[in-house]
Amino acid sequence: MSLIITSPLRGWATTLDSVPDPVFAQRMMGDGVAIQPLGDTVVAPFDGEVVTLHDAGHAISLRSVEGAEVLIHIGLDTVMLKGEGFTPLVAIGQTVLRGDPLIQFDLDAVALSAASLITPVIVTNADAFAISRRATDCAIGACEALMTLLPVQAEARRRSDDGTVIEQAVTLSLPHGIHARPAARIGEAARGFQAELHLLNGDKRGDARSTVALLALGTRFGDDVVVQARGDDAEAALAAIVALLATDMGEGAPAAVAAPLASAAPLRAGQIGGVIASPGLAMGPAARLKQAEIAVAHDGAGDDHERAALLAARQDVRARIAAHADSADGSVAAVMHAHLALIDDPELLAGAEQRIAAGRSAGFAWRGAIHDQIDAIRATGNAHLIERIDDLIDIERQLLSKLTGTPLNGAAVPAGAIVVADDLLPSQLVSLAAMKPAGICLTRGGPTSHVAILCAGMGLPALVAIGEALDAVADSTPLLLDAEMGHLTVAPSPADTDAFTARLAKRDARREAAKAGAANACHTADGTRIEIFANLGTVDDAVLAAAQGAEGSGLVRSEFLFLDRDTAPSEDEQHAAYQAIADALPGKPVIVRLLDIGGDKPATYIPIAHEENPSLGQRGIRVALAQPDLLETQIRAILRVEPVGQCKIMIPMVASIDELRQVRALVEQLRAEMGIATPVEVGVMVETPAAAMTADLLAVEADFLSIGTNDLTQYVLAMDRGNPAVAAGVDAMHPAVLRMIGKTCRLATARGRWVGVCGGLASDPAALPILIGLGATELSAVPGFVAEAKQIIRGLTLTEARAHADLALQCKSAAEVRALARAFEETRR
């Protein structure tokens, strides 16, 4: 007899493949359907019993009268919210009828705090029930048919003849106990053995293969759990499950107990790990920043009044942002211009107008319009785009502050303090910068957010995604921020402070020496020529790079001209931008990367169909070749730059030699049409393993190769660099990435082509000796680091750099490489 499971939520039904979490997408927990919620109440999908209800209120499982077990998990990583925003309406053991309310949640609050609102609905006992029909890619209402289940005959599990049970106790290291994701990991491990496996927590006992049974154990961090095994391979099964339970399974560690996995090196007592958003060192007292709440009235005082209020507030905020943009340069100006585009966005204005017409206040209307866009972005599942939600929240808060008179900024931050906060908005950081803080530490945030970009542009050391451990840091606590090794030392000992002070003094001395020799060409201590270029996004970046002694630009990110607009830039507009950058670096090579759109950098006027995995779809040169008019216009604009040949052309995301040949043919065709006799160099970016492994073939036809370590790292490690859930593991110092870099250098130089590095690794002081040792002869760093990079390299000999690189290639992890780099630095003090 079939069983119909109805939808527990109103929303959009989709497949589990679209869930940006491998535990659900790979069906580790079971099969099912995912729902993008549009309602705020979870209801029972059948008549049955509540089996588990997590303490955080974000997940519930039920068992039907027929025995089907279904888990409903509201959002992703919502266990981290510790119940905030969730109101359970039932209790464990309670009998419910189809449609009965189970959990109510604050849709807006959870959407702002969670990694995603997408809600998996999982059949966890797949050995007993199979899905014969399901609703996907459609709108669905609560209590409408979602899945049809059919009972299946479970296969009897083999066990040993004597029935002997062996057991072992283990203390749980999981910071939130066994919730959905760890339960899936345990179940997956258990299914690799024939033995029966059970976990005991007090008087509760659960099958290790059953997600529901594991959730019902109600475990917490530090609980002593007994693992029991019986069967032919019981000993091996017991050892595997105990070993798994003794780890935190990548869940991070709770405050005051251990550090998150984000640190690049093993942590000592008093240290907290984080993800490096902007490298550097800083010491000072903690200055905790809290965000003011802004209340708005629901109903308006009349359409005309509310429209006028909204218009006045928009004009005031727009003028303030424009003033910031005009007085800033580089990345700060770019972010401010992005905010100007948002405040003028027609969809936001239309959404607010619609609500005002319905009788709502200007503030309520603006907040609603903003959150419509936030929901749309979250629905994409693109982690990099989701980081841009901060920009929408920033615009929301600035305008609501003006409308309500609520001040946004709290107490002033003392100069030299380290700002500690849950998260920061770009406008807050711009305001804080005037107070001269020493560094930034954030509980949340991402390494590619606008705040991270701004910190890097300001030269402000920053760690993000530190986690809940940062909550325990009290105001005024002395801190040592190491955004080179990726950790924060809280209340350091005098010895730690002295050692850190010595590092700061050495760094400051190196910077002063670097400034003095910034204009000189860069050679190693034994005379090897190494060119130090700069990565640029605007002409302001070029001016800064020139002042720092940059010997050219190894990467002009031309997409700065193409993003945040409704139409593509014209040939004249592009030519003017490229010419201005070339003029700022007279007589020096300028390498312009062709349009790198797609993946985490969409342009509304370039049609790209929905992709399950944008990072593996239409990106870089694939998009450009599919848009020949755009590509031809851009190449013509580059070729027009004078003197001819100063601007070189670089092809992004190359995976085959045919892509290089197509671009080369177009360059030669346009040169002939434009009457240009001077050759123009065409090179490739090595960002894919395919390009790295065929560097010798590419070097035959390319004029140069430049390694983009950011993308190369994510493709080598199979980790999305825009996904905060795996951000801690995306480290270009991983031996696998370094081996790929070394192989590229060997293959290309054997064919007589130079190899540069233009990715983030070229701006990491710890990485420079290794990159030189691997064979890179050109490094392109962020503009503010150019002079310092020259100084570091001048203190190296090629022989010792090669020996150091050889040792790095023998390391087993990025953490080992960074520890080696630290030791290398200490031997040279």
mmCIF file of N, CA and C in Angstrom, residues 99 108 112 303 340 409 480 521 639-640 711 800:
data_model
loop_
_atom_site.group_PDB
_atom_site.id
_atom_site.type_symbol
_atom_site.label_atom_id
_atom_site.label_comp_id
_atom_site.label_asym_id
_atom_site.label_seq_id
_atom_site.Cartn_x
_atom_site.Cartn_y
_atom_site.Cartn_z
ATOM 1 N N GLY A 99 -1.120 18.035 8.636
ATOM 2 C CA GLY A 99 -1.468 19.451 8.629
ATOM 3 C C GLY A 99 -1.327 20.137 9.973
ATOM 4 N N ASP A 108 12.424 35.873 8.026
ATOM 5 C CA ASP A 108 13.433 36.890 7.724
ATOM 6 C C ASP A 108 14.692 36.696 8.560
ATOM 7 N N LEU A 112 18.492 35.635 7.180
ATOM 8 C CA LEU A 112 19.660 36.502 7.305
ATOM 9 C C LEU A 112 20.825 35.802 7.990
ATOM 10 N N ASP A 303 -0.022 57.564 1.241
ATOM 11 C CA ASP A 303 0.908 57.252 0.157
ATOM 12 C C ASP A 303 1.865 58.402 -0.130
ATOM 13 N N LEU A 340 25.813 52.436 -4.702
ATOM 14 C CA LEU A 340 25.034 53.423 -5.447
ATOM 15 C C LEU A 340 24.091 52.730 -6.437
ATOM 16 N N ASN A 409 25.944 53.748 14.335
ATOM 17 C CA ASN A 409 27.238 53.457 14.951
ATOM 18 C C ASN A 409 27.154 53.561 16.462
ATOM 19 N N LEU A 480 46.160 39.271 20.204
ATOM 20 C CA LEU A 480 47.197 39.221 19.173
ATOM 21 C C LEU A 480 46.545 38.631 17.929
ATOM 22 N N ALA A 521 64.656 47.685 -9.404
ATOM 23 C CA ALA A 521 64.290 46.379 -9.951
ATOM 24 C C ALA A 521 64.540 45.303 -8.902
ATOM 25 N N LEU A 639 43.648 46.443 -28.295
ATOM 26 C CA LEU A 639 44.606 46.690 -29.381
ATOM 27 C C LEU A 639 44.785 48.182 -29.672
ATOM 28 N N ARG A 640 43.799 48.995 -29.339
ATOM 29 C CA ARG A 640 43.886 50.440 -29.591
ATOM 30 C C ARG A 640 44.785 51.166 -28.590
ATOM 31 N N ASP A 711 41.393 30.161 -8.223
ATOM 32 C CA ASP A 711 40.581 29.150 -8.888
ATOM 33 C C ASP A 711 41.304 27.809 -8.972
ATOM 34 N N GLU A 800 68.405 28.572 -1.722
ATOM 35 C CA GLU A 800 67.650 28.260 -0.511
ATOM 36 C C GLU A 800 66.144 28.250 -0.783
#
